[in-house]
Amino acid sequence: MSQMIIANRLIDGLVVFLVSGGQWDTAIAQGALIEEDSEAQRLLEVAKQDQARCLVIDPILIQVRVENGQVRPTEIREVIRAFGPTIRTDLEDTGPAVVISREADRRADGAGHLRRSTKE
Amino acid sequence: MALIKDGKLVTDPFVDASGPEALPPTGPVLVTYDQWQAERAALLARGTPLGIRLHSDQPPELIAADLRHFALVALEFPKFRDGRAYSYARLLRERYGFTGELRAVGDVLLEQLFFMLRTGFDAFDVQGADPLGSYRTALGDLSVWYQPTGDGRPTAMQLRRKH
Amino acid sequence: MYRYDGFDAKFVAERAAQFRRQVTRRLAGELTEDQFRPLRLMNGLYLQLHAYMLRVNVPYGTLSSKQMRTFAHVARTYDKGFGHFTTRQNIQYNWIKLEQAPDIIKELANAEITSIQSSGNCVRNITSDQYAGCAKDELSDPRIYCELLRQYSFLHPEFSYLPRKFKIAVTGSPNDRAAVAVHDIGLRMHRNEQDEIGFEVLVGGGLGRTPYIGQTIRNWLAPEDLLSYVEAILRVYNMQGRRDNIHKARIKIIVNQMGIDKYRELVDKEWEFTKNGALKVPDDEIERIRAYFAPPAYERLQDLTAELAVARKADRAFDRWLRGNVIEHKVPGYAIVNVSLKAPGRVPGDITADKMDAVADIADKYSFGEIRVSHRQNLVLVDVKQSDLQQLWRELFALELATPNLGLLSDIICCPGLDYCALANARAIPIAQDISHAFSDLDELQRIGHFTINISGCMNACGHHHVGHIGILGVDKRGEEYFQLTLGGSSDQQASLGDRLGPGLPQAEVPGAIRKIVDTFLKRREHEERFIDTYRRVGIEPFKEAVYGSESQAA
Ligand code: SF4
């Protein structure tokens, strides 16, 4: 299992992931996969400096897995942060509900996976 | 640390004697409630202005009968979130009639300046690079009040009824 | 409704400017998150899972069509095109940018709306009966006192850093639609022996981790003493409430620890000093505020019972809606219309910007331009001419806002849960969607009758789960979402807390369990009993057995 650093960006609150170059990106696919614990601690320190510089809030390490080439957090909470709400839009009488996710395709992936995984 | 009193930066005439050091032989001192309890007679015998510092779990009722002995009451904000001292300040001013210096000490944020002014504080132990500048900015934040307190600022309701 | 005068307008404008300075300082790095957090919270700005969330007050659930359009504008311009009405009659936006928050707050202020104290350890938005001023059973209009309390509580110098948040609700009707018994202070208007109208004052109610029903601290309080008495309650709480443990900091804990008699004694002692002081509310101030709530220009009309009966006969769907969502008005020829935000499969309380605008237009056309928000997360048009009902219904129907399920099983209260909320243990919305989807047959819903399901994503109980006929609470069981069911809760004048049914269930099993509970109810029901009455009569056992099987008897 790998790790990744997640935070909220100060200026707009959006969920961001620490990229290997030290920047932050809103797409989990861009986030740096961390394999070693020592590396994780080192990067967390880097992230905390960004917190002190008022770039991000509450950076933390999360566990992630790569499934079919897609990075997914292992915890439900972080999956929802990464992919957006899982509100159902597939019920026939739901109709064209409001667009909820940050990007519709992310929602389709994230939510679909999530529901299956909780029902299993 | 800087002391702002009545809107001016001042040097604190009171020596904080709440620590382990011995009391200075003369001059104004600030003591804790425990010290006051233990050394009341000696403190009064000094004949110099006396201040007392109350923790946030020491309501002013404890010193209500002794208030005439104090030139200063310092109320502590252990965290800015602990709002007990606001009630204590009002009781001191509005119920017990304390007219001496009422000082906010501890985690004092000027973002809360108006809450303190309106409940009766007139002195502030503050930190920061430019305490007086921050104080003046905070003073310009608001000018409409809805609650009557002892500070005499007229409330919106009172002003409406005058018109 | 209340309109700002020069003082109110200046107050919110100054406050908006102050917040802008604070945000600027934060973005410039002059304030740390620890220092900034309480400042933004006092302005209703949270950091949630996906972004900042802004909670905007709808004071006592009343808003104008113009304000609704402002809500729509904010949703469209600064968020993703929708908003969420909450159980505290507020609206929340889920994707707010910190850098834009000062602009939003300024735009809201221009429309006489604020987010002041929608969060923080202070007196929160005052809530009330969504039918205030129009209900047939109302004794006196609670909004006047809500407004008095709103002004009194805004940036109160003494009570802005209470031990914990503080919620006040007022009802002017004996049929409590404001759930006053589960508030820190609940005010019930009633007449004393001299036939004067005043308040019964309840204190120490609340949900959350340790739910309590409020207790009566005073049987009758004169309106002129309202502020001084509330101040006495708040002062005792501010000085004595626990600050060492956030879970024990609400007033309900201290009231129940020392006992209501002791608390009353402290409050009375305090009140002695303040009762006849500057907080006494002058009659002219009450009248000044009352004038804002003067009834609109009703026409002199007759009830249209016969005509409506014909229309109902001709159109079954209209009939159903009328029976379900339309309530008697105190003025002949008028009606109160509930606008359901609970269409099957939808997110309870969510509404798009386009529909907000549409509701605003409808309110202008049919209801004197006023809209109400209920704590059950629906909207209300309170002053509709009976002769307009059929046309109004057609328009609401076209907007999917006419689901005739008010007070029925699919009229679910639901908090944002783990889909949005940083404190959540589990997702609440998908459960609500599954249940309303499973129970979308209108004949069946009507057969089942009055039924409340309340869902919270965690112990904080924003979804009022303790007082739902069925309460559903999301819990975290070793990283999995589980749901604990309670039965028999109620928030009306006979408020009660639900009893725990048994071990938590995984998400997929919840709709099935609800089905079993309903089937058991239908089997045990006598006459036309409501679920809550059957439950109170037969107790929890039959339901336990239905959901968990007979081995639960042994366990
Ligand atoms: S009940 Fe819990 S999950 Fe739901 S909104 Fe409140 S804090 Fe969030």
Coordinates of C-alpha atoms in Angstrom, one line a residue, chain C residues 105-463:
Chain C
I105 CA -21.2 38.3 2.5
K106 CA -21.5 41.8 1.1
E107 CA -24.0 40.8 -1.5
L108 CA -26.1 39.0 1.1
A109 CA -25.9 42.1 3.4
N110 CA -27.3 44.2 0.6
A111 CA -30.3 41.9 0.6
E112 CA -30.6 42.1 4.4
I113 CA -29.2 38.6 4.9
T114 CA -26.3 37.6 7.1
S115 CA -24.3 34.6 8.1
I116 CA -23.5 36.1 11.5
Q117 CA -23.4 33.5 14.3
S118 CA -24.6 30.7 12.1
S119 CA -21.7 28.9 13.7
G120 CA -19.5 29.4 16.8
N121 CA -20.2 29.1 20.5
C122 CA -22.8 31.8 20.6
V123 CA -26.6 32.2 20.1
R124 CA -27.4 30.8 16.8
N125 CA -30.1 31.6 14.3
I126 CA -33.5 31.8 16.2
T127 CA -35.9 29.2 14.8
S128 CA -39.6 29.2 14.8
D129 CA -42.9 27.8 13.4
Q130 CA -42.8 28.0 9.6
Y131 CA -46.5 28.9 9.5
A132 CA -46.1 31.8 12.0
G133 CA -48.6 34.5 11.5
C134 CA -50.9 32.4 9.3
A135 CA -51.6 29.2 11.2
K136 CA -55.2 28.7 12.3
D137 CA -54.1 27.3 15.6
E138 CA -51.7 30.2 16.5
L139 CA -52.2 32.1 19.6
S140 CA -49.7 34.9 18.9
D141 CA -47.1 35.7 16.3
P142 CA -43.7 34.3 17.5
R143 CA -41.7 36.2 14.8
I144 CA -41.9 39.5 16.8
Y145 CA -40.0 37.9 19.7
C146 CA -37.7 36.0 17.4
E147 CA -36.7 39.3 15.8
L148 CA -36.2 40.9 19.2
L149 CA -34.0 38.0 20.2
R150 CA -32.1 38.1 16.9
Q151 CA -31.1 41.7 17.5
Y152 CA -30.4 41.1 21.1
S153 CA -28.1 38.1 20.4
F154 CA -26.1 39.6 17.4
L155 CA -22.5 40.1 18.6
H156 CA -23.5 40.1 22.2
P157 CA -20.4 41.3 24.0
E158 CA -20.9 39.0 26.9
F159 CA -22.2 35.9 25.2
S160 CA -20.1 35.5 22.0
Y161 CA -17.8 33.0 23.7
L162 CA -20.2 30.7 25.5
P163 CA -19.0 27.2 26.6
R164 CA -20.8 25.9 23.5
K165 CA -23.4 26.8 20.8
F166 CA -26.8 28.0 22.0
K167 CA -30.1 27.4 20.1
I168 CA -33.3 29.2 20.8
A169 CA -36.7 28.3 19.3
V170 CA -40.1 29.9 19.7
T171 CA -43.6 28.6 19.0
G172 CA -46.7 30.7 19.1
S173 CA -49.0 27.8 18.7
P174 CA -49.9 24.9 21.0
N175 CA -49.1 22.5 18.2
D176 CA -45.3 22.8 18.3
R177 CA -43.9 22.8 14.8
A178 CA -40.6 24.3 15.9
A179 CA -39.4 21.4 18.1
V180 CA -38.8 23.8 21.0
A181 CA -38.3 21.0 23.5
V182 CA -35.0 20.0 21.9
H183 CA -33.5 23.5 22.1
D184 CA -31.2 25.1 24.7
I185 CA -34.1 27.5 25.3
G186 CA -37.5 26.7 24.1
L187 CA -40.3 29.4 24.3
R188 CA -43.9 28.4 24.1
M189 CA -46.5 31.2 24.0
H190 CA -49.6 30.6 26.1
R191 CA -52.1 32.5 28.2
N192 CA -51.9 32.8 32.0
E193 CA -54.8 32.8 34.4
Q194 CA -55.2 36.6 33.8
D195 CA -55.6 35.8 30.1
E196 CA -52.3 37.6 29.2
I197 CA -50.1 36.1 26.6
G198 CA -46.6 35.2 27.7
F199 CA -44.0 32.4 27.4
E200 CA -43.5 29.1 29.0
V201 CA -39.7 28.8 29.2
L202 CA -38.0 25.5 28.7
V203 CA -34.3 25.1 29.2
G204 CA -31.7 22.3 28.6
G205 CA -33.2 20.5 25.7
G206 CA -31.0 19.3 22.9
L207 CA -29.9 16.4 20.8
G208 CA -26.4 15.4 20.0
R209 CA -24.4 12.9 22.0
T210 CA -26.5 13.2 25.1
P211 CA -30.1 14.0 24.1
Y212 CA -32.4 15.7 26.6
I213 CA -36.0 17.0 26.4
G214 CA -36.0 20.6 27.8
Q215 CA -37.5 21.2 31.2
T216 CA -39.7 24.0 32.3
I217 CA -37.8 26.6 34.2
R218 CA -40.6 29.2 34.2
N219 CA -44.3 28.7 33.6
W220 CA -45.1 32.1 32.4
L221 CA -42.9 35.0 31.4
A222 CA -44.2 38.4 30.4
P223 CA -43.0 39.5 26.9
E224 CA -41.4 42.7 28.3
D225 CA -39.2 40.5 30.5
L226 CA -38.1 38.2 27.7
L227 CA -34.6 39.7 27.2
S228 CA -33.7 40.1 30.8
Y229 CA -34.8 36.6 31.6
V230 CA -32.9 35.1 28.6
E231 CA -29.8 37.1 29.7
A232 CA -30.1 35.7 33.2
I233 CA -30.1 32.1 31.8
L234 CA -27.2 32.9 29.5
R235 CA -25.1 34.5 32.3
V236 CA -25.5 31.6 34.6
Y237 CA -24.6 29.3 31.7
N238 CA -21.6 31.4 30.7
M239 CA -20.2 31.3 34.2
Q240 CA -21.1 27.8 35.2
G241 CA -21.2 25.8 32.0
R242 CA -18.4 23.3 31.6
R243 CA -15.4 24.3 29.5
D244 CA -13.1 21.3 30.2
N245 CA -14.9 18.9 27.9
I246 CA -16.5 19.9 24.6
H247 CA -19.0 17.0 24.9
K248 CA -20.2 18.2 28.2
A249 CA -20.3 21.9 27.5
R250 CA -23.9 22.4 26.4
I251 CA -26.4 23.9 28.8
K252 CA -28.4 20.6 29.0
I253 CA -25.5 19.0 30.8
I254 CA -25.2 21.6 33.5
V255 CA -29.0 21.8 33.9
N256 CA -29.2 18.1 34.3
Q257 CA -26.2 17.9 36.6
M258 CA -27.4 20.5 39.1
G259 CA -31.1 19.8 38.5
I260 CA -33.7 22.2 37.1
D261 CA -34.6 23.6 40.5
K262 CA -31.1 24.6 41.3
Y263 CA -30.7 26.1 37.9
R264 CA -33.9 28.0 38.3
E265 CA -32.8 29.3 41.7
L266 CA -29.5 30.7 40.2
V267 CA -31.4 32.3 37.3
D268 CA -33.9 33.9 39.5
K269 CA -31.2 35.3 41.7
E270 CA -29.5 36.7 38.7
W271 CA -32.7 38.0 37.2
E272 CA -33.5 40.0 40.4
F273 CA -30.7 42.4 39.5
T274 CA -31.5 42.8 35.8
K275 CA -35.3 42.4 35.6
N276 CA -36.2 46.1 35.8
G277 CA -33.1 47.4 34.0
A278 CA -32.3 48.5 30.5
L279 CA -33.4 45.1 29.1
K280 CA -37.0 45.6 29.8
V281 CA -38.6 45.7 26.4
P282 CA -40.8 48.8 26.0
D283 CA -44.2 48.3 24.5
D284 CA -43.5 50.7 21.6
E285 CA -40.5 48.6 20.6
I286 CA -42.7 45.5 20.5
E287 CA -45.3 47.4 18.5
R288 CA -42.6 48.8 16.2
I289 CA -41.5 45.3 15.3
R290 CA -45.1 44.0 15.2
A291 CA -45.9 46.5 12.5
Y292 CA -43.4 44.8 10.2
F293 CA -45.3 41.6 10.6
A294 CA -48.7 43.1 10.0
P295 CA -50.8 40.8 7.9
P296 CA -50.6 41.4 4.1
A297 CA -53.5 43.0 2.2
Y298 CA -55.8 40.0 2.3
E299 CA -58.9 40.2 0.2
R300 CA -62.2 39.5 1.9
L301 CA -63.0 36.0 0.6
Q302 CA -65.0 32.9 1.4
D303 CA -63.6 29.5 1.8
L304 CA -64.0 27.7 -1.5
T305 CA -64.8 24.3 -0.1
A306 CA -67.5 23.4 -2.7
E307 CA -65.5 24.6 -5.8
L308 CA -62.4 22.9 -4.6
A309 CA -64.3 19.7 -4.0
V310 CA -65.4 19.7 -7.7
A311 CA -61.8 20.3 -8.8
R312 CA -60.5 17.6 -6.6
K313 CA -63.0 15.1 -7.9
A314 CA -62.0 15.8 -11.4
D315 CA -58.3 15.5 -10.7
R316 CA -57.0 12.9 -8.4
A317 CA -53.4 14.2 -8.4
F318 CA -54.6 17.6 -7.4
D319 CA -56.7 16.1 -4.7
R320 CA -53.8 14.2 -3.3
W321 CA -51.6 17.2 -3.2
L322 CA -54.3 19.3 -1.6
R323 CA -54.9 16.8 1.1
G324 CA -51.3 16.3 1.6
N325 CA -49.5 19.5 1.3
V326 CA -52.0 22.3 1.9
I327 CA -52.9 23.5 5.3
E328 CA -55.8 25.6 6.7
H329 CA -55.1 29.3 6.9
K330 CA -56.5 31.6 9.6
V331 CA -58.0 33.9 7.0
P332 CA -61.0 32.6 5.0
G333 CA -60.4 32.0 1.3
Y334 CA -56.6 31.5 1.9
A335 CA -54.4 28.4 2.3
I336 CA -50.9 27.5 3.4
V337 CA -49.0 25.6 0.7
N338 CA -46.0 23.4 1.5
V339 CA -43.5 23.0 -1.3
S340 CA -41.9 19.6 -0.9
L341 CA -38.1 19.4 -1.4
K342 CA -38.4 15.6 -1.0
A343 CA -39.2 14.2 -4.4
P344 CA -38.3 10.5 -4.5
G345 CA -34.6 9.9 -4.9
R346 CA -33.7 13.6 -4.5
V347 CA -31.5 15.0 -1.8
P348 CA -33.7 16.3 1.0
G349 CA -33.4 20.1 1.3
D350 CA -31.4 20.6 -1.9
I351 CA -32.7 23.0 -4.5
T352 CA -31.1 24.3 -7.6
A353 CA -30.7 28.0 -8.4
D354 CA -33.2 27.8 -11.2
K355 CA -35.8 26.4 -8.9
M356 CA -35.1 29.0 -6.3
D357 CA -35.8 31.7 -8.8
A358 CA -39.0 29.8 -9.9
V359 CA -40.2 29.6 -6.3
A360 CA -39.5 33.3 -5.9
D361 CA -41.6 34.1 -9.0
I362 CA -44.4 31.9 -7.7
A363 CA -44.3 33.6 -4.3
D364 CA -44.6 37.0 -6.0
K365 CA -47.5 35.8 -8.1
Y366 CA -49.4 33.9 -5.4
S367 CA -48.2 34.6 -1.9
F368 CA -47.3 38.3 -1.3
G369 CA -43.7 37.6 -2.2
E370 CA -42.9 35.7 1.0
I371 CA -41.4 32.2 1.4
R372 CA -40.8 30.2 4.6
V373 CA -38.3 27.4 5.3
S374 CA -39.3 24.6 7.6
H375 CA -37.0 22.7 10.0
R376 CA -38.1 19.6 8.1
Q377 CA -36.3 21.1 5.1
N378 CA -39.2 22.1 2.9
L379 CA -40.4 25.5 1.7
V380 CA -43.8 27.0 2.4
L381 CA -46.0 29.6 0.6
V382 CA -48.1 30.9 3.5
D383 CA -50.7 33.2 1.9
V384 CA -52.1 31.6 -1.2
K385 CA -55.7 32.3 -2.3
Q386 CA -57.7 29.2 -2.5
S387 CA -58.9 30.2 -6.0
D388 CA -55.2 30.1 -7.1
L389 CA -54.5 26.7 -5.7
Q390 CA -55.0 24.6 -8.8
Q391 CA -52.9 26.9 -11.0
L392 CA -50.2 27.0 -8.4
W393 CA -50.2 23.3 -8.1
R394 CA -49.7 22.9 -11.9
E395 CA -46.7 25.2 -11.7
L396 CA -45.2 23.5 -8.8
F397 CA -45.9 20.1 -10.4
A398 CA -44.0 21.2 -13.5
L399 CA -41.0 22.1 -11.3
E400 CA -41.1 18.7 -9.5
L401 CA -41.9 20.6 -6.3
A402 CA -45.4 19.2 -5.7
T403 CA -44.7 15.7 -4.3
P404 CA -47.6 15.3 -2.0
N405 CA -45.7 13.7 0.8
L406 CA -45.7 16.3 3.6
G407 CA -45.5 14.5 6.9
L408 CA -45.4 11.1 5.2
L409 CA -42.6 8.5 5.3
S410 CA -40.7 9.9 2.3
D411 CA -40.6 13.5 3.8
I412 CA -37.2 12.6 5.3
I413 CA -35.0 14.9 7.3
C414 CA -31.4 14.3 6.3
C415 CA -28.1 16.0 7.2
P416 CA -25.3 16.3 4.6
G417 CA -23.5 13.4 6.2
L418 CA -20.2 12.0 4.9
D419 CA -20.8 13.2 1.4
Y420 CA -20.0 16.8 2.6
C421 CA -19.5 17.0 6.3
A422 CA -16.0 16.8 7.9
L423 CA -17.4 15.5 11.1
A424 CA -19.5 12.7 9.7
N425 CA -19.1 9.0 10.3
A426 CA -21.3 7.8 7.5
R427 CA -23.2 9.0 4.5
A428 CA -26.8 10.0 5.2
I429 CA -28.0 11.2 1.8
P430 CA -27.8 7.9 -0.1
I431 CA -29.9 6.3 2.7
A432 CA -32.5 9.0 2.3
Q433 CA -32.4 8.5 -1.5
D434 CA -32.8 4.7 -1.1
I435 CA -35.7 5.0 1.3
S436 CA -37.6 7.6 -0.6
H437 CA -37.1 5.5 -3.8
A438 CA -38.3 2.4 -2.1
F439 CA -41.4 4.2 -0.8
S440 CA -42.4 6.3 -3.7
D441 CA -45.9 4.8 -4.2
L442 CA -48.2 7.6 -3.2
D443 CA -51.1 5.3 -2.3
E444 CA -48.9 3.3 0.0
L445 CA -47.4 6.4 1.6
Q446 CA -50.9 7.7 2.3
R447 CA -51.9 4.3 3.7
I448 CA -49.0 4.4 6.1
G449 CA -49.9 7.9 7.2
H450 CA -48.0 10.3 9.3
F451 CA -44.4 9.1 9.7
T452 CA -41.1 10.8 10.2
I453 CA -37.7 9.5 9.4
N454 CA -34.7 11.6 10.5
I455 CA -31.2 10.7 9.4
S456 CA -27.9 12.0 10.9
G457 CA -24.4 11.2 9.7
C458 CA -23.0 11.3 13.2
M459 CA -23.7 11.8 16.9
N460 CA -24.0 15.6 16.4
A461 CA -27.6 14.9 15.3
C462 CA -28.0 17.7 12.9
G463 CA -30.6 15.4 11.2

